mmCIF file of C-alpha atoms and ligand atoms in Angstrom:
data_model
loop_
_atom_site.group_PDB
_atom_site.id
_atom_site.type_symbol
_atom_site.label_atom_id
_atom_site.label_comp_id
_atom_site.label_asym_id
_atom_site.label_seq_id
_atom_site.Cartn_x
_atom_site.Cartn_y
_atom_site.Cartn_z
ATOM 1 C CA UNK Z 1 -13.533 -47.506 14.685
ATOM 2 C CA UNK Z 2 -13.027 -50.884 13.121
ATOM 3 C CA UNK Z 3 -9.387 -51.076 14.239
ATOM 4 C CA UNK Z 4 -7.777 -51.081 10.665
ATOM 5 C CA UNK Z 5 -5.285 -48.399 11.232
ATOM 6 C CA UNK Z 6 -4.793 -45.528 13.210
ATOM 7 C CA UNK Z 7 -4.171 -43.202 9.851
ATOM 8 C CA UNK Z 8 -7.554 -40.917 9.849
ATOM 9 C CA UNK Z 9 -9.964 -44.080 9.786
ATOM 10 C CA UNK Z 10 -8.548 -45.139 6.349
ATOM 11 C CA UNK Z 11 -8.891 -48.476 5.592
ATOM 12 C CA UNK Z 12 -5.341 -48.599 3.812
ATOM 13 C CA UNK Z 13 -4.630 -52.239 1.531
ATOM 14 C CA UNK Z 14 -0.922 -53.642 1.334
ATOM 15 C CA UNK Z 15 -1.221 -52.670 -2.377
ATOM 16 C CA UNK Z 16 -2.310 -48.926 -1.850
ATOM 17 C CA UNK Z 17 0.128 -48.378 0.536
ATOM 18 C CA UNK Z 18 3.020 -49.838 -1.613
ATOM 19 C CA UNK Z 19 2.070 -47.859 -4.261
ATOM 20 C CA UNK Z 20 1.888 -44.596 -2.206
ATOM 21 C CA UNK Z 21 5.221 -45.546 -1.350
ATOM 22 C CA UNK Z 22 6.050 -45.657 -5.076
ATOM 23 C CA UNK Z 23 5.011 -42.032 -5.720
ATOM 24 C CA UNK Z 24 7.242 -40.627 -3.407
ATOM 25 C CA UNK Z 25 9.734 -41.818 -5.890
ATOM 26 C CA UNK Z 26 9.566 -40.886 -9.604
ATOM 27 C CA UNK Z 27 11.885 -42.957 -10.605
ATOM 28 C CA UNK Z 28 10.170 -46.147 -10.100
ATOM 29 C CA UNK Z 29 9.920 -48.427 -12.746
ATOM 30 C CA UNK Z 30 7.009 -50.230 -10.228
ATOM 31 C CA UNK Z 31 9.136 -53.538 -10.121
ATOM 32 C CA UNK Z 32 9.938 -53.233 -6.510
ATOM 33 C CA UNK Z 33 5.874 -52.535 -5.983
ATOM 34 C CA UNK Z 34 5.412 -56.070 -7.794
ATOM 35 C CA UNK Z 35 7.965 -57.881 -6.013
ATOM 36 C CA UNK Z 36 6.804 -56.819 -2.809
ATOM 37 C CA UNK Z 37 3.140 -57.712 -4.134
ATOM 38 C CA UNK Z 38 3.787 -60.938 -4.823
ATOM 39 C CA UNK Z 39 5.916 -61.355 -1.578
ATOM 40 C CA UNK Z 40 2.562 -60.650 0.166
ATOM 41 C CA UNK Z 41 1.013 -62.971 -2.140
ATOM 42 C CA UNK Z 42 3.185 -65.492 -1.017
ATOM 43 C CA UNK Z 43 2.568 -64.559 2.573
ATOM 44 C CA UNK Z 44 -1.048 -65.416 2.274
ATOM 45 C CA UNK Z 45 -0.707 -68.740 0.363
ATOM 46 C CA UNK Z 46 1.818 -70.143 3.331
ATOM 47 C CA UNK Z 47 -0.064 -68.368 6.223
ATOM 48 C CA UNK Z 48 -3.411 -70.222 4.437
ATOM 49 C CA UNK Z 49 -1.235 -73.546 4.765
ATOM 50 C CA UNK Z 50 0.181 -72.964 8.291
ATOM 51 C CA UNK Z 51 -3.321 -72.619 9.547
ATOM 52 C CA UNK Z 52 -4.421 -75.508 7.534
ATOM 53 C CA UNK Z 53 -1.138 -77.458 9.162
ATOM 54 C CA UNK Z 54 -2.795 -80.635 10.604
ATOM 55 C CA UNK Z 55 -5.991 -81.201 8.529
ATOM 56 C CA UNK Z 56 -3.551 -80.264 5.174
ATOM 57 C CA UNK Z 57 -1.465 -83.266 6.325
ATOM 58 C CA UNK Z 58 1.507 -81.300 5.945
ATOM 59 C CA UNK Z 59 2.647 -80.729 9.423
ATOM 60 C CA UNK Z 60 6.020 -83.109 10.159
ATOM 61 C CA UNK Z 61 8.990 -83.540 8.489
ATOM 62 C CA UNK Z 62 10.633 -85.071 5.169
ATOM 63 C CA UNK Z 63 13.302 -87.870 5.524
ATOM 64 C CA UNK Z 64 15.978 -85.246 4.458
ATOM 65 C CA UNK Z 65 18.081 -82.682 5.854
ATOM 66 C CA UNK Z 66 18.410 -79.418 4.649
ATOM 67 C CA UNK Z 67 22.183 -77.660 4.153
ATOM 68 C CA UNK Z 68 22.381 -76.023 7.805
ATOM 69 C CA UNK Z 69 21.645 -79.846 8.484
ATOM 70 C CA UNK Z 70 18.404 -79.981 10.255
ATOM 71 C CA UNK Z 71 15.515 -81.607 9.017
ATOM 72 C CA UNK Z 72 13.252 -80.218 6.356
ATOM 73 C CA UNK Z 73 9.716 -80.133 7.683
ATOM 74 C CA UNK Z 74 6.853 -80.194 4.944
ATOM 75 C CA UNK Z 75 6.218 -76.894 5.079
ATOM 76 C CA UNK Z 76 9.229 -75.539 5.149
ATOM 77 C CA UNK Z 77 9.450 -77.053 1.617
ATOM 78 C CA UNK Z 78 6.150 -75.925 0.484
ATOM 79 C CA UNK Z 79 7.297 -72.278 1.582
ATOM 80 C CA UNK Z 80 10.592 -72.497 -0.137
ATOM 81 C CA UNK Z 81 8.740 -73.556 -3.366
ATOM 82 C CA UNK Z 82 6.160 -71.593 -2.851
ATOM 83 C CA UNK Z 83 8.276 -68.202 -2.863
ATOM 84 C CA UNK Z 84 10.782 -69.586 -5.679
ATOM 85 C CA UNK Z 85 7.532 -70.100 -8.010
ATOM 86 C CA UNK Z 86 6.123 -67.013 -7.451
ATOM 87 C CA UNK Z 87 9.556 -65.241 -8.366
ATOM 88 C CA UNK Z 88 11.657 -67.209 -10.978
ATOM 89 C CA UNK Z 89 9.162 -66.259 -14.058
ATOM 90 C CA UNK Z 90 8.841 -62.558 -13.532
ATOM 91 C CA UNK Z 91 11.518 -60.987 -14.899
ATOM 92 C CA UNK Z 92 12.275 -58.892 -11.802
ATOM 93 C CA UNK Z 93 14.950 -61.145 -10.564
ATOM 94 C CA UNK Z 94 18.383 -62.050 -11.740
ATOM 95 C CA UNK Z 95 18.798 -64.986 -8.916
ATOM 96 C CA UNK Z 96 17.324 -65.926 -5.620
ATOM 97 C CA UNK Z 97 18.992 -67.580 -2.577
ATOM 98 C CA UNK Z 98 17.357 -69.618 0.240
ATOM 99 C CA UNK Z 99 18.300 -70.352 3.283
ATOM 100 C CA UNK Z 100 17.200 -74.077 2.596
ATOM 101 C CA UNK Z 101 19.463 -74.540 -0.682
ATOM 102 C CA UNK Z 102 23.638 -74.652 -0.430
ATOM 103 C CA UNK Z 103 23.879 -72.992 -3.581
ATOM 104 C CA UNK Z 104 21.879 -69.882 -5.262
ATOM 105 C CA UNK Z 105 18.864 -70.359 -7.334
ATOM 106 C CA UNK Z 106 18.841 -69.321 -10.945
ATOM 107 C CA UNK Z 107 16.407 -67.890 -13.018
ATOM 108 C CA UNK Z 108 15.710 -71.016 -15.597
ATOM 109 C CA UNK Z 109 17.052 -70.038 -18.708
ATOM 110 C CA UNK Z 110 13.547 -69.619 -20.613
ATOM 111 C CA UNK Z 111 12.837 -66.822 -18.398
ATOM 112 C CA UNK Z 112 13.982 -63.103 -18.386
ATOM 113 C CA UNK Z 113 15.882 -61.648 -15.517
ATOM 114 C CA UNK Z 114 15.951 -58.843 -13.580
ATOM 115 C CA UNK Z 115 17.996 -56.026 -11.349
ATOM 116 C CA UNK Z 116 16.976 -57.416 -8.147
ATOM 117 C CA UNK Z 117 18.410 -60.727 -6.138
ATOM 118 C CA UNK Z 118 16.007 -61.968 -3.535
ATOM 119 C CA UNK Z 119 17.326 -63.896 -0.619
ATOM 120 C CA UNK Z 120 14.910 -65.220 1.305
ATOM 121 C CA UNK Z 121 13.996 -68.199 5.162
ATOM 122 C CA UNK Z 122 10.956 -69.329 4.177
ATOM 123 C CA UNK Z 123 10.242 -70.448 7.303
ATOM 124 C CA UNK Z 124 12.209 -70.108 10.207
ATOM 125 C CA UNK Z 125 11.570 -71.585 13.711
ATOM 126 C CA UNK Z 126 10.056 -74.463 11.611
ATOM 127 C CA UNK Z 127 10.849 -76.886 14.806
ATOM 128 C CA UNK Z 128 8.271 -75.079 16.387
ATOM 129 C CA UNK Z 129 5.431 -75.857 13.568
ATOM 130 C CA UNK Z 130 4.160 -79.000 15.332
ATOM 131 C CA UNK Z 131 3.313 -77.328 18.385
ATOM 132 C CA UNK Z 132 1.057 -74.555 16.853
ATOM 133 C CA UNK Z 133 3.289 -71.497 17.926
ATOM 134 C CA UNK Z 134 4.496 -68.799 15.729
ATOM 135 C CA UNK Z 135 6.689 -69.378 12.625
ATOM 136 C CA UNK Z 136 7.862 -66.898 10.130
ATOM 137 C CA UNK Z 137 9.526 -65.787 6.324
ATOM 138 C CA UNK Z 138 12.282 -63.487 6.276
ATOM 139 C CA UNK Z 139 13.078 -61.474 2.901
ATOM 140 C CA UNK Z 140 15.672 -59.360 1.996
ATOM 141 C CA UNK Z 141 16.187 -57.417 -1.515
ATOM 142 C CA UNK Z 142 19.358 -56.137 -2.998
ATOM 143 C CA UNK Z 143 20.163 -54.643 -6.499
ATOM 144 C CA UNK Z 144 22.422 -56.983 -8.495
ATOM 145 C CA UNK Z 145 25.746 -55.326 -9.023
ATOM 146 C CA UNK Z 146 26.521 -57.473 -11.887
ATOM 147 C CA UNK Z 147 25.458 -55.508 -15.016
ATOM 148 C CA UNK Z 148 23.458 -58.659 -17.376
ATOM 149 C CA UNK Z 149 23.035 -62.402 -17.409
ATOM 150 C CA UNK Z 150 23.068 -64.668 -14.851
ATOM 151 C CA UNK Z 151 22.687 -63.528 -11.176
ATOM 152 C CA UNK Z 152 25.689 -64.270 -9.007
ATOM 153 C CA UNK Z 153 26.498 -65.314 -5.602
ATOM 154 C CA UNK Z 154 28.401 -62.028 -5.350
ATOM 155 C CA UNK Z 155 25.339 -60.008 -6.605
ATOM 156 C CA UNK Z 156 23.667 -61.794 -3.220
ATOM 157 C CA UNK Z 157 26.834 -61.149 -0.860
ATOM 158 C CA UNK Z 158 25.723 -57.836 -0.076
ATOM 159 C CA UNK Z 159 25.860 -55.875 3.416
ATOM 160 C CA UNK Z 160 22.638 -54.954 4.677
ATOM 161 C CA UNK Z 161 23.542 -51.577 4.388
ATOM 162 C CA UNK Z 162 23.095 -51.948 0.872
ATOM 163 C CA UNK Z 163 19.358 -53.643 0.924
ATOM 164 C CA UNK Z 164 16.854 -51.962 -1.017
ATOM 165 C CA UNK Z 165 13.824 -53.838 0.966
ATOM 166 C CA UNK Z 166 13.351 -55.827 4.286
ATOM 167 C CA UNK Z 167 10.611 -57.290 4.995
ATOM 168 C CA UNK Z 168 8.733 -60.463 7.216
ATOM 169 C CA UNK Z 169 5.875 -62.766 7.812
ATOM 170 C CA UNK Z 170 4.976 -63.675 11.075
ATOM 171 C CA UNK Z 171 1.906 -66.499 11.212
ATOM 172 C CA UNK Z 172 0.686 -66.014 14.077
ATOM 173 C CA UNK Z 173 -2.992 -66.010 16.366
ATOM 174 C CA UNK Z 174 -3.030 -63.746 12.872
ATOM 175 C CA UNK Z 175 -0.544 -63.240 10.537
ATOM 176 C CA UNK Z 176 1.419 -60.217 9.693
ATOM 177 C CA UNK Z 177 3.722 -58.759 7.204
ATOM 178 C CA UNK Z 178 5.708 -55.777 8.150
ATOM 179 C CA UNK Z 179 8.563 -54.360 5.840
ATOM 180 C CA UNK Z 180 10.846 -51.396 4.643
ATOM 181 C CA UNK Z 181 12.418 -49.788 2.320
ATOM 182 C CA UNK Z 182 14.577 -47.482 4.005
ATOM 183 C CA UNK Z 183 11.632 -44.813 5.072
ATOM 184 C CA UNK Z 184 10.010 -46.215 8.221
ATOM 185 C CA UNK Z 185 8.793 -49.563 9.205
ATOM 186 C CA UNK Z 186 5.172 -49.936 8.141
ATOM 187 C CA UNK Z 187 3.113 -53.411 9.582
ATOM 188 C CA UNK Z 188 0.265 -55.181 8.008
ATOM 189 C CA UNK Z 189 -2.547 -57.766 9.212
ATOM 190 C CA UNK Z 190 -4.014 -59.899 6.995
ATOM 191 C CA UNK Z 191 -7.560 -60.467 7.206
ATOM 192 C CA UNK Z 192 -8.492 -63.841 6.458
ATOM 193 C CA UNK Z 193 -12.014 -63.170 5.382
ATOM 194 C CA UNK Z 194 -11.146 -60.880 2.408
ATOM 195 C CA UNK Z 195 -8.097 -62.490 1.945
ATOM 196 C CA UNK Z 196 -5.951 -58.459 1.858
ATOM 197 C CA UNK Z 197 -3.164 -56.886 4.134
ATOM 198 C CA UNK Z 198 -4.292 -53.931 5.490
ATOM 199 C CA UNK Z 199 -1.996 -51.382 7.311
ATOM 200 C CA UNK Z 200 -2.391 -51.857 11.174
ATOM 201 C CA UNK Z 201 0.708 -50.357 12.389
ATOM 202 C CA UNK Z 202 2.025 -47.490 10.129
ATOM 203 C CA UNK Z 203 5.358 -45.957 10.934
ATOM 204 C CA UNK Z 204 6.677 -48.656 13.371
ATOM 205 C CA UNK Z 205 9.103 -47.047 16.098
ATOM 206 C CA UNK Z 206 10.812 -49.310 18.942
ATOM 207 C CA UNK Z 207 9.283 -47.887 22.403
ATOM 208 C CA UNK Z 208 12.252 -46.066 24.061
ATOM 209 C CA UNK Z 209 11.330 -47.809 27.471
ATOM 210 C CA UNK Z 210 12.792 -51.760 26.971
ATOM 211 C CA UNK Z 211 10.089 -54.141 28.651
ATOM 212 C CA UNK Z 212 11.365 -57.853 27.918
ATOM 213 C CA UNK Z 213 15.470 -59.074 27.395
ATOM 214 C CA UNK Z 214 14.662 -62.408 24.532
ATOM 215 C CA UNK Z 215 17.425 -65.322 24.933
ATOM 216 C CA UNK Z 216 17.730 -68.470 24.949
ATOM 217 C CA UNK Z 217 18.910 -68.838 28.477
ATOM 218 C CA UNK Z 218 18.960 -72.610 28.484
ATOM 219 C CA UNK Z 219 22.350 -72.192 26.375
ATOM 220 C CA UNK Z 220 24.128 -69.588 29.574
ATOM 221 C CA UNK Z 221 26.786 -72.728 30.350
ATOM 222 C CA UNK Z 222 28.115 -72.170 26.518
ATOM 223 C CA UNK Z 223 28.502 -68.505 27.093
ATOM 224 C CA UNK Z 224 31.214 -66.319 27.221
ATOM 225 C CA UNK Z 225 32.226 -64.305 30.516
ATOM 226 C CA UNK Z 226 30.677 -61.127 28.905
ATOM 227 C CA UNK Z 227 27.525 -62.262 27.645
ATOM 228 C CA UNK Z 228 26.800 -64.043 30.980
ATOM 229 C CA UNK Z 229 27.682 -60.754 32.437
ATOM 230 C CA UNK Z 230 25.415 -58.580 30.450
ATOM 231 C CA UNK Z 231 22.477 -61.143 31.167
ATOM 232 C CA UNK Z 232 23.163 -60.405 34.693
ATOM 233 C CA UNK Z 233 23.128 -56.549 34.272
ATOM 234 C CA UNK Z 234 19.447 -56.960 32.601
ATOM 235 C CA UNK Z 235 18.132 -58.967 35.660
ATOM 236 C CA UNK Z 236 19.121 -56.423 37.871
ATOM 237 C CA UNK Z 237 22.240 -58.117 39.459
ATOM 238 C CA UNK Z 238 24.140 -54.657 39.152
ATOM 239 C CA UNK Z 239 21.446 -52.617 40.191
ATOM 240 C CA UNK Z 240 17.629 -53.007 41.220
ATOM 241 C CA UNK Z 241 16.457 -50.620 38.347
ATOM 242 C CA UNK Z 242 17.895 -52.856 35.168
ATOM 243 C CA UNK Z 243 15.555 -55.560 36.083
ATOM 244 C CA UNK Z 244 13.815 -57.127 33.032
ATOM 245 C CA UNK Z 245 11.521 -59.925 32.211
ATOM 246 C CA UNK Z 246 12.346 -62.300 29.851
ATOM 247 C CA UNK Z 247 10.395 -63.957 26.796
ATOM 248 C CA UNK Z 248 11.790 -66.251 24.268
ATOM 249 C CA UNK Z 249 9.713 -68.365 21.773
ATOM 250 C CA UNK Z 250 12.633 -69.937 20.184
ATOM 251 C CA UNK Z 251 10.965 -68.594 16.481
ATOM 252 C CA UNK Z 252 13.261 -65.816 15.750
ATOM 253 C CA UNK Z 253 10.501 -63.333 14.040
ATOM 254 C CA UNK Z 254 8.163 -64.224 16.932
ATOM 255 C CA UNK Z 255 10.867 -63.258 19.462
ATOM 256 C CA UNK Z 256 11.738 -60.144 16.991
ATOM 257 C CA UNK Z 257 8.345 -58.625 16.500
ATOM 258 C CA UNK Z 258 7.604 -58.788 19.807
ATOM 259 C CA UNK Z 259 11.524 -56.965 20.634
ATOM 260 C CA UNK Z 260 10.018 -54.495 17.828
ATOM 261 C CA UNK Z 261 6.682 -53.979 19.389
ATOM 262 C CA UNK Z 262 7.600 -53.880 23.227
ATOM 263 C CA UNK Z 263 11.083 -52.659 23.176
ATOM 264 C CA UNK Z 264 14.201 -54.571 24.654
ATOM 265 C CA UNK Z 265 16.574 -56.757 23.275
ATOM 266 C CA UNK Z 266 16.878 -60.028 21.795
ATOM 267 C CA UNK Z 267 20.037 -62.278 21.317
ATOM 268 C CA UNK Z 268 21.562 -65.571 20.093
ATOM 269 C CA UNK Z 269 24.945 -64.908 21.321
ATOM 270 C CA UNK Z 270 28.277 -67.241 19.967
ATOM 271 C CA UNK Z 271 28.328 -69.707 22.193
ATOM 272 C CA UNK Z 272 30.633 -73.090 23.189
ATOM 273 C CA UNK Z 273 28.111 -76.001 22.426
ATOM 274 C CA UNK Z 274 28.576 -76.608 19.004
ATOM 275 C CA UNK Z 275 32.086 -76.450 18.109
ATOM 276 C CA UNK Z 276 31.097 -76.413 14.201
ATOM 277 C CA UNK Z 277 29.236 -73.274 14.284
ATOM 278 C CA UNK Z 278 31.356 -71.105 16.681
ATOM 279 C CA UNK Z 279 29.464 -67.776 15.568
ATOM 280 C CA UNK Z 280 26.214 -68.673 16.827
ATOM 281 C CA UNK Z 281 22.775 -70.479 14.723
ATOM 282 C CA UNK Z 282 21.497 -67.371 13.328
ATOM 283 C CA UNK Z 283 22.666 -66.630 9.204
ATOM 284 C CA UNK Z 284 23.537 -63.547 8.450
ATOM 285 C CA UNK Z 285 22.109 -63.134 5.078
ATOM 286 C CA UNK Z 286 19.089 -64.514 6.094
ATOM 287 C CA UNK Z 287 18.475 -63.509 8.955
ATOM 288 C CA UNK Z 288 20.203 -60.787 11.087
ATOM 289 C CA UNK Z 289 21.322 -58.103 8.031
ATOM 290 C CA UNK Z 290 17.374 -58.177 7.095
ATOM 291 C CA UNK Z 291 16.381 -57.548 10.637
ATOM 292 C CA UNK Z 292 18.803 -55.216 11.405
ATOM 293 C CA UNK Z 293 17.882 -53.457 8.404
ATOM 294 C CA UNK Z 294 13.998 -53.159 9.937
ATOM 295 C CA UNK Z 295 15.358 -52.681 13.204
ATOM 296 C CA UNK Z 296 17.721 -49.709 12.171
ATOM 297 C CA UNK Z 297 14.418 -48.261 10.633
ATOM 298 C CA UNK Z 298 12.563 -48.279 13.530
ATOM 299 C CA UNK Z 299 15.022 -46.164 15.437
ATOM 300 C CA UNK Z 300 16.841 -49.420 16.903
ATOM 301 C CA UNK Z 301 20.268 -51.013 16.766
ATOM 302 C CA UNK Z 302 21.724 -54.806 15.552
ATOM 303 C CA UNK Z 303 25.475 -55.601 16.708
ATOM 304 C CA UNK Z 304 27.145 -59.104 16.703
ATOM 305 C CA UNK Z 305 28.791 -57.551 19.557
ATOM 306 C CA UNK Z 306 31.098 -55.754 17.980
ATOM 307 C CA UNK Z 307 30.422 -54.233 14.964
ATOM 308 C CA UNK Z 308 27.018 -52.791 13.376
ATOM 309 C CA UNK Z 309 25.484 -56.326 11.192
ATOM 310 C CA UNK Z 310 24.819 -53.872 8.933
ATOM 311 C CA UNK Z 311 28.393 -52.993 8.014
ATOM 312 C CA UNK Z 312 29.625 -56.950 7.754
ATOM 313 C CA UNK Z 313 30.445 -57.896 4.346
ATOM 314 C CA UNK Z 314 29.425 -61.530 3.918
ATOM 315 C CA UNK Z 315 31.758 -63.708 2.494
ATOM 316 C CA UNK Z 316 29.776 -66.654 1.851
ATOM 317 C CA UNK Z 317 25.838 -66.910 1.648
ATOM 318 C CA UNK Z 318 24.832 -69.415 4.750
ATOM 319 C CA UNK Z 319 27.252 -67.503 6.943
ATOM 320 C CA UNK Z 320 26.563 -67.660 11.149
ATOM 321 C CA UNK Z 321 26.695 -64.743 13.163
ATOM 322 C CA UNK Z 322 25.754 -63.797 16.817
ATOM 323 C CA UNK Z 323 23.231 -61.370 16.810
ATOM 324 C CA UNK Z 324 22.318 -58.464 19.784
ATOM 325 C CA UNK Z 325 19.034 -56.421 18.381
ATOM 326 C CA UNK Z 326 16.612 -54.084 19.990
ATOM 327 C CA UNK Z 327 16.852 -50.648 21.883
ATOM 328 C CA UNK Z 328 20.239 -48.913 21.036
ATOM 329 C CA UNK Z 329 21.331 -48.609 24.590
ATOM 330 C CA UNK Z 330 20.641 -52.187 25.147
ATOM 331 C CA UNK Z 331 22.545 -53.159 22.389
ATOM 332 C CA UNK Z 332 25.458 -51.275 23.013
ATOM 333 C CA UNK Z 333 25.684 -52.139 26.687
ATOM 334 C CA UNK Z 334 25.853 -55.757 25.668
ATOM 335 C CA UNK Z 335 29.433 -54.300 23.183
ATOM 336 C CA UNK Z 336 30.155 -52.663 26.466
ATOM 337 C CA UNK Z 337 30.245 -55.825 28.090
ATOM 338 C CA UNK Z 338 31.990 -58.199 25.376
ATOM 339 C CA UNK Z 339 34.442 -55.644 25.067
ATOM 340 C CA UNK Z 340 35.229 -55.680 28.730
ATOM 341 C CA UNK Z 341 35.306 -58.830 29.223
ATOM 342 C CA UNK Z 342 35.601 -60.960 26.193
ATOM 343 C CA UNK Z 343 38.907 -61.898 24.035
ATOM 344 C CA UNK Z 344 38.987 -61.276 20.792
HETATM 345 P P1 AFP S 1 14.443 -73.836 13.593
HETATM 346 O O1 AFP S 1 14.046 -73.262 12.243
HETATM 347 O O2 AFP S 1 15.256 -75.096 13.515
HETATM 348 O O3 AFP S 1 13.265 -73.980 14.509
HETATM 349 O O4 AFP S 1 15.433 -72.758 14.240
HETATM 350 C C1 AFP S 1 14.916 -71.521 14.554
HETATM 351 C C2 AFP S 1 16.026 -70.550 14.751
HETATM 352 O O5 AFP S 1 16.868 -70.514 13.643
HETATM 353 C C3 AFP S 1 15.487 -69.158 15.061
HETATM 354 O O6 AFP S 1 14.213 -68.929 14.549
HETATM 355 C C4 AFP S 1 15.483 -69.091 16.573
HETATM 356 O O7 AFP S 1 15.698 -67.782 17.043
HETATM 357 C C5 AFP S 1 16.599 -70.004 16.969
HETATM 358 O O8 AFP S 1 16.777 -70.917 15.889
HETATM 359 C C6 AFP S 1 16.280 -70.791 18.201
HETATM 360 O O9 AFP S 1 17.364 -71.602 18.531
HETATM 361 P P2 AFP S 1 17.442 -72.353 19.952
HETATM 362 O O10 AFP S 1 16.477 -73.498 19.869
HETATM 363 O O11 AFP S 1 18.866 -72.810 20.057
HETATM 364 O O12 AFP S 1 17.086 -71.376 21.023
#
């Protein structure tokens, strides 16, 4: 009645539902429930500044550049800090990596550490903050595979196979956090007046009918012969009953959750304009294995175009890759076409 959740009128808190979550396994130590607590706690103290942006005075950007080179806006450094504080004193970590720093994080020295790494975009499609449209975090969880000490960059090389938790925030008209763990995709809206997630969208499954294709179509010149191809095939060049309409925000979870919500496919193919970053913007750790991870969950598929993300090993931590993600048949008619027509 009050538009919570759909689950038998329960009114079901981020907390509860983690914890429920929890019981399912009996081996839980309850460190992944606090991690993923304090993720959402982080959630709500960026989504509080995002909507604060202007009369906060932090909407802009700093004089520096970050390590993928573009500019670090105020709040993408409040975000990055914000997580990292939240995280380094717990004792649930052994390292953390962000997408804004060349080099992991460390747990400082005075602090115990932990079995997980967290890697973590603090706020991606931060170009877009100025303009008041939707922004996002991006987390990803792995078990360390050294045994003690230190975290190490290997313990956050990991394929997304191997992640133990995905998870985002999307601020948005209102914000959201939706995550897994490897048992469904479960979505949460945070009510600003009591300040709690509560579940909204339990069980998240991509609709098998594909309503909107997501690219940047500005960047077609730069493509290659099978991308531009594929494009085609979605807007019904092949055949009248492909046709699709496109949306693209430019905020990569923006364009995701709404590929999640409304089925299609989204993609930031490789591409010939920037000969330094053949593979495309997006970062694989960061980015794509997470949301291939979710997207997997919800019955979906994520391909670089030829291979599953989820099987790429990374070799270093800001590595680029093209991403295709959405509907499975989407995703592997776009292979279809890159192996047709593509070199490799
Ligand atoms: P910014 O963080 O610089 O805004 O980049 C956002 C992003 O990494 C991702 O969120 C978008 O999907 C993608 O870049 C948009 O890139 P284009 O502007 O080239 O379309």
């Amino acid at each position: 009645m009050f538009g919570y959740t759909q689950e038998h009128g329960k009114i079901i808190t981020i907390e509860r539902h983690i914890l429920e979550e929890q019981s399912f396994h009996p081996e839980a130590t309850g460190t992944l429930t606090s991690i993923l607590y304090d993720l959402a706690l982080a959630g709500k103290f960026i989504s509080s500044n995002t909507s604060r942006g202007g009369l906060a005075k932090i909407l802009g950007s700093t004089d520096e550049f970050n390590i993928q080179g573009e500019r670090v806006m105020k709040l993408d450094r409040l975000a990055d800090e914000t997580i990292y504080r939240l995280n380094d004193h717990t004792g649930r970590m052994a390292a953390l990596a962000s997408e804004e720093h060349a080099e992991i994080l460390p747990i400082p020295e005075k602090y115990p550490r932990g079995r997980y790494v967290l890697l973590y975009d603090p706020l991606d499609g931060s170009s877009n903050i100025d303009f008041n449209t939707s922004i996002g975090t991006i987390f990803a969880i792995y078990r360390r595979k050294s045994e003690n000490g230190p975290g190490t960059l290997e313990d956050c090389l990991q394929p997304g196979r191997d992640l133990v938790v995905a998870g985002y925030m999307l601020y948005s008209a209102s914000t959201m956090l939706v995550y897994t763990t490897g048992s469904g995709v479960h979505g949460f809206t945070l009510d600003p007046g009591i300040g709690e997630f509560l579940l909204t969208h339990n069980d998240i499954r991509i609709p098998d009918t594909p309503r909107y294709y997501s690219v940047n179509q500005g960047h077609e010149h730069y493509w290659s012969e099978g991308v531009r191809r594929f494009t085609h095939y979605l807007q019904g060049f092949d055949s009248e009953d492909s046709t699709m309409s496109m949306r693209y925000i430019g905020s990569l979870v923006g364009d995701f959750h709404r590929t999640l919500l409304s089925g299609g496919i989204f993609y930031y193919p490789a591409d010939r304009q920037d000969r330094s970053r053949p593979h495309g913007k997006l970062r694989l750790a960061y980015e794509a294995a997470p949301l291939a991870f979710i997207m997997e969950q919800a019955g979906g598929y994520a391909s670089d175009g030829q291979q599953n993300i989820l099987d790429i090993q990374p070799q270093s931590l800001h590595q680029r890759t093209p991403l295709f993600i959405g509907n499975r048949e989407l995703v592997q008619k776009a292979e279809e076409f890159i192996q047709r027509h593509d070199e490799t």
